[in-house]
Coordinates of C-alpha atoms in Angstrom, one line a residue:
Chain A
M83 CA 0.0 0.0 0.0
A84 CA 2.8 2.4 0.9
I85 CA 4.5 1.5 -2.4
S86 CA 1.4 2.2 -4.4
A87 CA 1.1 5.6 -2.6
I88 CA 4.7 6.4 -3.6
V89 CA 4.0 5.3 -7.2
L90 CA 0.9 7.4 -7.5
I91 CA 2.7 10.5 -6.1
T92 CA 5.5 9.8 -8.6
L93 CA 3.1 9.6 -11.5
S94 CA 1.2 12.7 -10.5
L95 CA 4.3 14.8 -10.0
A96 CA 5.9 13.4 -13.1
A97 CA 2.8 14.4 -15.1
L98 CA 2.6 17.8 -13.5
G99 CA 6.3 18.4 -13.8
G100 CA 6.4 17.2 -17.5
F101 CA 3.6 19.7 -18.4
W102 CA 5.3 22.3 -16.4
L103 CA 8.6 21.8 -18.3
V104 CA 6.9 22.1 -21.7
S105 CA 4.9 25.0 -20.6
S106 CA 7.8 27.0 -19.1
N107 CA 9.9 26.4 -22.3
L108 CA 7.0 27.6 -24.5
G109 CA 6.7 30.5 -22.1
R110 CA 10.3 31.4 -22.8
A111 CA 9.6 31.3 -26.5
V112 CA 6.6 33.5 -26.1
A113 CA 8.4 36.1 -24.0
Q114 CA 11.3 36.2 -26.5
W115 CA 8.9 36.7 -29.5
R116 CA 6.9 39.3 -27.7
D117 CA 10.2 41.3 -27.4
R118 CA 10.6 41.0 -31.2
V119 CA 7.2 42.3 -32.2
R120 CA 7.5 45.3 -34.6
I121 CA 4.8 47.4 -36.3
V122 CA 5.8 49.2 -39.5
V123 CA 4.0 52.4 -40.5
Y124 CA 4.5 53.2 -44.2
L125 CA 4.3 56.9 -44.8
K126 CA 2.6 58.6 -47.8
R127 CA 5.6 60.8 -48.4
E128 CA 8.8 61.7 -46.7
P129 CA 8.0 64.1 -43.9
P130 CA 10.0 67.4 -44.1
A131 CA 10.5 67.2 -40.3
P132 CA 10.7 63.5 -39.2
E133 CA 11.4 64.5 -35.6
A134 CA 8.0 66.0 -35.2
V135 CA 6.3 62.8 -36.5
L136 CA 8.5 60.7 -34.2
G137 CA 7.5 62.9 -31.2
R138 CA 3.8 62.4 -31.9
V139 CA 4.3 58.6 -32.4
R140 CA 6.2 58.3 -29.1
A141 CA 3.3 60.0 -27.3
I142 CA 0.9 57.3 -28.5
P143 CA 0.0 54.9 -25.6
G144 CA 1.5 51.4 -26.2
V145 CA 4.6 52.7 -28.0
S146 CA 7.9 51.7 -26.4
G147 CA 10.1 53.0 -29.2
V148 CA 10.1 54.3 -32.8
T149 CA 12.7 54.5 -35.5
Y150 CA 12.4 56.6 -38.7
I151 CA 13.5 54.9 -41.9
A152 CA 13.9 57.3 -44.8
K153 CA 13.3 56.2 -48.4
A154 CA 17.1 56.1 -49.0
D155 CA 17.7 54.0 -45.9
A156 CA 14.9 51.6 -47.0
L157 CA 16.6 51.3 -50.5
R158 CA 20.0 50.7 -48.9
A159 CA 18.5 47.9 -46.7
L160 CA 16.9 46.4 -49.7
K161 CA 20.2 46.3 -51.6
Q162 CA 21.8 44.6 -48.6
V163 CA 19.1 42.0 -48.7
L164 CA 19.5 41.5 -52.4
G165 CA 23.3 41.1 -52.1
K166 CA 24.8 40.4 -55.5
D167 CA 21.5 41.2 -57.2
A168 CA 21.5 44.7 -55.8
S169 CA 22.2 46.2 -59.3
V170 CA 18.6 45.5 -60.2
V171 CA 17.6 48.3 -57.9
D172 CA 19.9 50.7 -59.8
Q173 CA 17.9 50.2 -63.0
L174 CA 14.7 51.6 -61.4
P175 CA 13.8 55.1 -62.6
A176 CA 13.1 56.3 -59.0
N177 CA 13.2 54.9 -55.5
P178 CA 9.8 53.1 -55.1
L179 CA 10.1 52.4 -51.4
P180 CA 8.2 54.5 -49.0
A181 CA 9.6 56.1 -45.9
S182 CA 8.5 54.3 -42.8
L183 CA 8.4 54.2 -39.0
E184 CA 9.4 51.1 -37.2
V185 CA 7.4 51.0 -34.0
T186 CA 8.3 48.8 -31.0
P187 CA 5.2 48.2 -28.9
S188 CA 5.4 48.2 -25.1
A189 CA 4.8 44.8 -23.3
A190 CA 1.2 45.6 -22.7
A191 CA 0.6 46.4 -26.4
A192 CA 2.3 43.1 -27.6
T193 CA -0.9 41.2 -27.4
P194 CA -3.6 40.8 -30.1
E195 CA -5.9 43.3 -28.5
G196 CA -3.1 45.8 -27.6
A197 CA -1.5 45.4 -31.1
R198 CA -5.0 46.0 -32.8
D199 CA -5.5 49.2 -30.7
L200 CA -2.0 50.4 -31.5
L201 CA -2.5 49.6 -35.2
G202 CA -5.7 51.7 -35.2
R203 CA -4.0 54.6 -33.5
L204 CA -1.0 54.5 -35.9
A205 CA -3.3 54.2 -39.0
A206 CA -5.0 57.4 -37.8
L207 CA -1.8 59.4 -38.3
P208 CA -2.3 61.8 -41.2
E209 CA 1.1 60.8 -42.6
A210 CA 0.3 57.1 -42.5
D211 CA -0.4 55.3 -45.8
E212 CA -0.4 51.7 -44.5
V213 CA 0.3 49.9 -41.2
A214 CA 1.6 46.3 -41.1
G215 CA 2.3 43.9 -38.3
S216 CA 0.4 42.0 -35.6
A217 CA 0.9 39.8 -32.5
D218 CA -1.7 37.2 -33.4
W219 CA 0.6 34.2 -33.9
I220 CA 2.5 35.0 -30.7
E221 CA -0.8 35.0 -28.9
R222 CA -1.7 31.7 -30.5
L223 CA 1.6 30.3 -29.1
S224 CA 0.7 31.8 -25.8
Q225 CA -2.7 30.1 -25.9
W226 CA -1.0 26.8 -26.5
Q227 CA 1.2 27.5 -23.5
R228 CA -1.9 28.3 -21.4
L229 CA -3.7 25.2 -22.7
L230 CA -0.7 23.0 -21.8
T231 CA -0.5 24.5 -18.3
T232 CA -4.3 23.9 -17.8
I233 CA -4.0 20.3 -19.0
G234 CA -1.0 19.8 -16.8
L235 CA -2.7 21.2 -13.8
G236 CA -5.9 19.2 -14.5
V237 CA -4.0 15.9 -14.9
G238 CA -1.8 16.7 -12.0
A239 CA -4.8 17.6 -9.8
V240 CA -6.6 14.3 -10.6
L241 CA -3.5 12.3 -9.9
S242 CA -2.8 14.3 -6.8
V243 CA -6.2 13.6 -5.4
A244 CA -5.6 9.9 -6.2
A245 CA -2.3 10.0 -4.5
I246 CA -3.7 11.7 -1.4
L247 CA -6.5 9.1 -1.2
T248 CA -3.9 6.3 -1.5
V249 CA -1.7 7.7 1.2
T250 CA -4.7 8.2 3.4
T251 CA -5.8 4.6 2.9
A252 CA -2.2 3.3 3.5
T253 CA -2.0 5.3 6.7
T254 CA -5.5 4.1 7.8
L255 CA -4.3 0.5 7.3
I256 CA -1.2 1.3 9.3
L257 CA -3.4 2.8 12.0
H258 CA -5.6 -0.3 12.0
A259 CA -2.6 -2.4 12.5
R260 CA -1.5 -0.2 15.4
R261 CA -5.0 0.4 16.8
H262 CA -4.1 -1.1 20.2
E263 CA -1.1 1.2 20.5
T264 CA -3.3 4.2 19.4
E265 CA -6.0 3.1 21.8
I266 CA -3.6 3.0 24.8
M267 CA -2.1 6.3 23.8
R268 CA -5.5 8.0 23.8
L269 CA -6.5 6.3 27.0
V270 CA -3.5 7.6 28.9
G271 CA -4.0 11.1 27.5
A272 CA -1.2 11.3 24.9
P273 CA -1.6 14.6 23.0
E274 CA -3.2 14.2 19.6
S275 CA -0.1 15.5 18.0
T276 CA 2.0 12.6 19.5
I277 CA -0.5 10.2 18.0
R278 CA -0.7 11.8 14.6
L279 CA 2.8 13.2 14.1
P280 CA 4.3 9.8 13.2
L281 CA 1.5 9.4 10.6
L282 CA 2.1 12.8 9.2
L283 CA 5.9 12.2 9.0
Q284 CA 5.3 8.9 7.4
G285 CA 3.0 10.4 4.8
M286 CA 5.6 13.2 4.2
M287 CA 8.4 10.7 3.7
Q288 CA 6.2 8.8 1.2
G289 CA 5.5 12.1 -0.6
L290 CA 9.1 13.1 -0.7
A291 CA 10.2 9.7 -2.0
G292 CA 7.5 10.0 -4.7
A293 CA 8.8 13.5 -5.6
V294 CA 12.4 12.4 -5.8
L295 CA 11.4 9.5 -8.1
A296 CA 9.4 11.8 -10.3
L297 CA 12.3 14.2 -10.5
I298 CA 14.7 11.4 -11.5
A299 CA 12.2 10.2 -14.1
L300 CA 11.9 13.8 -15.5
M301 CA 15.7 14.2 -15.5
I302 CA 16.1 11.0 -17.5
G303 CA 13.3 12.0 -19.8
Y304 CA 14.8 15.5 -20.3
S305 CA 18.3 14.1 -20.9
L306 CA 16.9 11.7 -23.6
V307 CA 14.5 14.1 -25.3
A308 CA 16.2 17.5 -25.0
P309 CA 19.2 16.8 -27.3
R310 CA 16.9 15.5 -30.0
L311 CA 14.4 18.3 -29.8
E312 CA 16.7 21.3 -29.4
P313 CA 17.6 21.7 -33.1
L314 CA 13.9 21.7 -34.0
V315 CA 12.9 24.0 -31.2
S316 CA 15.7 26.4 -32.1
L317 CA 14.5 26.5 -35.7
T318 CA 10.8 26.9 -35.0
L319 CA 10.5 28.7 -31.7
G320 CA 13.8 30.5 -31.7
I321 CA 15.0 29.4 -28.3
P322 CA 18.5 28.0 -28.3
D323 CA 18.0 25.2 -25.8
L324 CA 15.4 23.5 -23.6
M325 CA 15.6 24.4 -20.0
F326 CA 15.2 21.9 -17.1
F327 CA 13.8 23.1 -13.7
T328 CA 15.6 25.8 -11.8
P329 CA 16.7 25.0 -8.3
V330 CA 13.5 26.8 -7.1
G331 CA 11.4 24.6 -9.4
I332 CA 13.1 21.4 -8.1
L333 CA 12.4 22.5 -4.5
T334 CA 8.8 23.3 -5.4
L335 CA 8.3 19.8 -6.9
L336 CA 9.9 18.2 -3.8
G337 CA 7.8 20.4 -1.5
A338 CA 4.6 19.5 -3.5
G339 CA 5.3 15.8 -3.0
T340 CA 6.0 16.2 0.7
L341 CA 2.8 18.2 1.0
L342 CA 0.7 15.6 -0.9
G343 CA 2.0 12.8 1.3
G344 CA 1.7 14.8 4.5
L345 CA -1.9 15.7 3.6
G346 CA -2.7 12.1 3.0
G347 CA -1.2 11.0 6.3
W348 CA -3.0 13.8 8.2
L349 CA -6.3 12.9 6.7
A350 CA -6.1 9.3 7.7
R351 CA -9.0 8.2 9.9
A352 CA -7.5 7.7 13.4
G353 CA -10.8 7.8 15.3
R354 CA -11.8 10.8 17.2
E355 CA -12.8 11.7 20.8
P356 CA -16.5 12.5 21.2
Chain B
M278 CA -13.5 13.8 43.2
I279 CA -16.4 12.4 41.1
E280 CA -19.9 13.8 40.9
V281 CA -22.5 12.2 38.7
H282 CA -25.8 14.1 38.5
R283 CA -29.0 12.7 36.9
V284 CA -27.0 11.1 34.1
S285 CA -28.8 9.1 31.4
K286 CA -27.4 7.5 28.3
V287 CA -29.4 6.3 25.4
F288 CA -27.8 4.4 22.5
S289 CA -29.5 4.6 19.1
V290 CA -29.5 1.3 17.2
G291 CA -31.1 2.4 13.9
P292 CA -34.6 3.7 14.8
V293 CA -34.5 1.8 18.2
K294 CA -33.4 3.8 21.3
V295 CA -31.7 1.6 23.9
P296 CA -31.4 3.2 27.4
A297 CA -28.1 2.2 29.1
L298 CA -28.2 4.5 32.1
R299 CA -31.3 6.2 33.6
E300 CA -30.9 9.2 35.9
V301 CA -27.8 7.9 37.7
S302 CA -26.5 10.1 40.5
F303 CA -23.8 9.6 43.1
R304 CA -20.6 11.2 44.5
V305 CA -17.2 9.7 45.2
S306 CA -14.9 11.4 47.6
K307 CA -11.1 11.6 47.3
G308 CA -9.4 8.4 48.4
E309 CA -12.6 6.4 48.4
F310 CA -12.8 2.8 47.1
V311 CA -16.1 2.3 45.4
V312 CA -17.4 -0.9 43.9
L313 CA -19.8 -0.6 41.0
S314 CA -21.7 -3.9 40.9
G315 CA -24.5 -5.3 38.7
A316 CA -25.2 -8.0 36.2
S317 CA -23.8 -7.8 32.7
G318 CA -25.6 -5.1 30.8
A319 CA -26.5 -3.1 33.9
G320 CA -24.6 -0.1 32.6
K321 CA -21.3 -0.4 34.6
T322 CA -19.0 -0.1 31.5
T323 CA -21.1 2.7 30.0
L324 CA -20.8 4.6 33.3
L325 CA -17.0 4.1 33.5
R326 CA -16.7 5.2 29.8
L327 CA -18.5 8.4 30.7
L328 CA -16.1 9.0 33.7
Y329 CA -13.0 8.9 31.5
R330 CA -14.8 10.9 28.8
D331 CA -14.8 8.1 26.2
D332 CA -18.4 9.0 25.6
L333 CA -20.9 11.7 26.5
P334 CA -24.1 11.3 28.5
S335 CA -27.4 11.9 26.7
E336 CA -28.5 13.9 29.8
G337 CA -27.1 15.0 33.1
D338 CA -23.8 16.3 34.3
I339 CA -20.5 14.7 35.3
E340 CA -17.7 16.3 37.2
V341 CA -14.4 14.4 37.5
L342 CA -11.3 15.8 39.3
G343 CA -12.9 19.2 39.1
H344 CA -13.5 19.0 35.3
D345 CA -17.1 19.4 34.0
L346 CA -17.0 16.6 31.3
V347 CA -20.1 17.5 29.3
P348 CA -19.1 20.8 27.9
M349 CA -15.4 19.8 27.8
R350 CA -13.6 20.5 24.5
R351 CA -11.9 17.7 22.7
S352 CA -8.5 19.2 23.3
Q353 CA -9.1 19.1 27.1
V354 CA -9.8 15.3 27.1
A355 CA -6.1 14.3 26.9
P356 CA -5.0 16.4 30.0
L357 CA -8.0 14.9 31.9
R358 CA -7.0 11.3 31.0
R359 CA -3.5 11.9 32.3
S360 CA -5.0 12.0 35.8
I361 CA -7.0 8.8 35.4
G362 CA -5.7 5.3 35.2
V363 CA -8.0 2.8 33.4
V364 CA -7.8 -1.0 33.4
F365 CA -10.1 -3.4 31.5
Q366 CA -11.2 -7.0 31.7
D367 CA -8.9 -7.5 28.7
A368 CA -5.5 -6.4 29.8
K369 CA -4.9 -4.7 26.4
L370 CA -1.1 -5.2 26.5
L371 CA 0.9 -4.6 23.4
P372 CA 2.0 -8.1 22.3
I373 CA 5.4 -7.2 20.8
R374 CA 6.5 -5.3 23.9
T375 CA 7.8 -6.8 27.2
V376 CA 6.0 -6.0 30.4
Y377 CA 8.6 -3.3 31.1
E378 CA 8.1 -1.8 27.7
N379 CA 4.3 -1.9 28.0
V380 CA 4.4 0.1 31.2
A381 CA 7.2 2.4 30.0
F382 CA 5.2 3.1 26.8
V383 CA 2.8 5.3 28.7
L384 CA 5.5 7.4 30.2
R385 CA 7.3 7.6 26.8
V386 CA 4.3 8.9 24.9
L387 CA 3.7 11.4 27.6
G388 CA 7.2 12.7 27.3
A389 CA 8.6 11.7 30.7
P390 CA 12.4 12.1 31.0
R391 CA 14.2 8.9 30.2
R392 CA 16.0 8.7 33.6
E393 CA 12.7 8.9 35.4
I394 CA 11.0 6.1 33.3
T395 CA 13.1 3.2 34.6
A396 CA 12.6 4.1 38.3
R397 CA 8.9 4.7 37.9
V398 CA 8.2 1.6 35.9
F399 CA 10.0 -0.6 38.4
D400 CA 8.2 1.1 41.2
A401 CA 4.8 0.3 39.6
L402 CA 5.9 -3.3 38.9
R403 CA 6.9 -3.6 42.5
V404 CA 3.5 -2.4 43.7
V405 CA 1.7 -5.0 41.6
G406 CA 4.3 -7.7 42.4
L407 CA 5.6 -8.2 38.9
S408 CA 9.2 -7.0 39.1
S409 CA 10.6 -10.4 38.3
R410 CA 8.5 -10.6 35.1
A411 CA 9.6 -7.2 33.6
Q412 CA 11.3 -8.8 30.6
A413 CA 8.5 -11.3 29.8
Y414 CA 6.2 -10.8 26.8
P415 CA 2.4 -10.8 27.3
A416 CA 2.2 -14.2 25.7
Q417 CA 4.4 -15.6 28.4
L418 CA 2.2 -14.3 31.3
S419 CA -0.7 -15.9 33.1
Q420 CA -4.0 -14.0 32.9
G421 CA -3.4 -12.8 36.5
E422 CA 0.1 -11.5 35.6
A423 CA -1.2 -9.8 32.5
Q424 CA -3.9 -8.0 34.5
R425 CA -1.2 -7.0 37.1
A426 CA 0.9 -5.6 34.2
A427 CA -2.2 -3.7 33.0
L428 CA -2.6 -2.3 36.6
A429 CA 1.1 -1.3 36.6
R430 CA 0.6 0.6 33.4
A431 CA -2.5 2.3 34.8
I432 CA -0.7 3.5 38.0
V433 CA 2.7 4.2 36.6
R434 CA 1.7 7.9 36.2
R435 CA 0.5 7.9 39.8
P436 CA -3.0 9.1 38.8
P437 CA -5.3 10.3 41.6
L438 CA -8.2 8.2 40.1
L439 CA -8.2 4.6 39.0
L440 CA -11.1 3.1 37.1
A441 CA -11.1 -0.7 36.8
D442 CA -13.7 -2.3 34.5
E443 CA -14.1 -6.0 35.4
P444 CA -10.3 -6.5 36.0
T445 CA -11.1 -9.9 37.5
G446 CA -13.7 -11.0 34.9
N447 CA -11.4 -13.5 33.2
L448 CA -9.6 -14.7 36.3
D449 CA -10.1 -17.6 38.7
D450 CA -10.8 -16.9 42.3
A451 CA -7.2 -17.1 43.4
M452 CA -6.0 -14.7 40.7
A453 CA -9.0 -12.4 41.3
A454 CA -8.1 -12.2 45.0
E455 CA -4.5 -11.2 44.0
I456 CA -5.8 -8.4 41.8
I457 CA -8.2 -7.2 44.5
D458 CA -5.3 -7.2 47.0
V459 CA -3.2 -5.1 44.6
L460 CA -6.2 -2.7 44.2
K461 CA -6.5 -2.4 47.9
D462 CA -2.8 -1.6 48.2
I463 CA -3.1 1.1 45.6
G464 CA -6.2 2.5 47.3
A465 CA -4.3 2.5 50.6
G466 CA -1.8 4.8 49.0
G467 CA -4.6 7.4 48.6
T468 CA -5.7 6.7 45.1
T469 CA -9.5 7.0 44.5
I470 CA -10.7 3.7 42.9
V471 CA -13.9 2.8 41.1
L472 CA -14.1 -0.9 40.5
A473 CA -16.8 -2.3 38.2
T474 CA -17.6 -6.0 38.6
H475 CA -20.4 -8.4 37.9
Q476 CA -19.1 -10.8 40.5
A477 CA -21.4 -10.1 43.5
R478 CA -19.5 -12.4 45.9
L479 CA -16.3 -10.6 45.2
A480 CA -18.0 -7.2 45.5
R481 CA -19.4 -8.1 48.9
A482 CA -16.2 -9.6 50.1
L483 CA -14.4 -6.3 49.6
H484 CA -16.4 -4.6 52.4
R485 CA -16.3 -1.3 50.6
R486 CA -19.0 1.1 49.5
M487 CA -21.0 -0.6 46.8
I488 CA -23.2 1.1 44.2
T489 CA -25.5 -1.5 42.5
L490 CA -26.8 -0.9 39.0
D491 CA -29.7 -2.7 37.5
G492 CA -31.1 -1.9 34.1
G493 CA -29.2 1.4 34.0
R494 CA -30.5 2.6 37.4
V495 CA -28.8 2.9 40.8
V496 CA -30.8 0.5 42.9
K497 CA -28.6 0.4 45.9
D498 CA -25.8 2.5 47.4
E499 CA -24.5 1.1 50.6
G500 CA -21.4 0.7 52.8

């Protein structure tokens, strides 16, 4: 019974920890991509005084920074992109590229709603011809992250309840085996804490053992999966590596296991005074 | 020491109400040795259980060692029990512990200092005449010895009140007489004793105050 309690705590924490790992790595990608969101405002014509336009844009709520890109700068950038084919640009009768403003939204505006609002405000500028950019796909990534967190919490919660019940049952069986001892202890006036503390400690030890096993399982899983997934993750999500738990995360997981086991031990039916 | 006032106890067995005690009243003074007699089912065990707050009366008031037991909070029960020794017909010894360990167990769980435990355990074993059997296991004891070990466990804390529920119920006359002698010795030391027994001859032979229960009522209080 004690072994099944440990196994269930291991399973619940491994599931919870697994989802937590995936979610936190996705969270890193989302945070990184949010920093890279840019909105480009293409201007109808080159303003005679760009500083004045920049000043008005900086005053718009949700703008963290803004850079003016003149027509000539845009053409230079295009040539750089074209590389050895840059001579094509020289054959154009005139520079077709518009001047633009590259706007960096603040963190609050790097969401679909924030970005939409900001796009609307930027499009309302009299100099603006067209506004491009959105944070939709980043938000979709963020939604996946939230979904994974929710699933992880759900699965973890169900398994945690099962683990608590198993520890409770295991402790109740132990109590049954020791019922004469407990009866004598109550009869002579032993404090309830003296009777229940060993059960609490036993539950906590089972929980801690389950958490350590879950951590070992997650470490093995991480060391097997991470090297294979990192190239793909780097290419698609832009994060260079997959992170394991921080020391705080490890302590949290161990603490959660100890808490689960302790709760199960404490909830065991030891009989009560009337 | 003990004051029981118009105490009734009714057990519910499904829809059926079974009265175990009906308006029981009596007082026991400090140092008194009282025999609670009556046939099986008269309500003796129920009454003793109420006295060490293992159950609550349906009606009435009980005061033990200055504590009003009815409104007592659960957290106050343990401190009360530390002042009461209880022995049963079944000695309730822990089978995997020696006599010494069974008696010492009580002091250990109550947090007595280690150096005090040995002296107090051997003192209690001396009172019940079981010093030579300290290292024996319960399975190696006669019923009389087991009951004396249970008595040692009950008195090792030197409680001012000892409740004995049919401690001689499983014993032959000779062994019963030994237990009664031990109880008398303990009583002579100033401990208040309430002894419940269905053995009328034994109860009369004690020449102590005897409260007789019948059908949950006190029918006689004499001596």
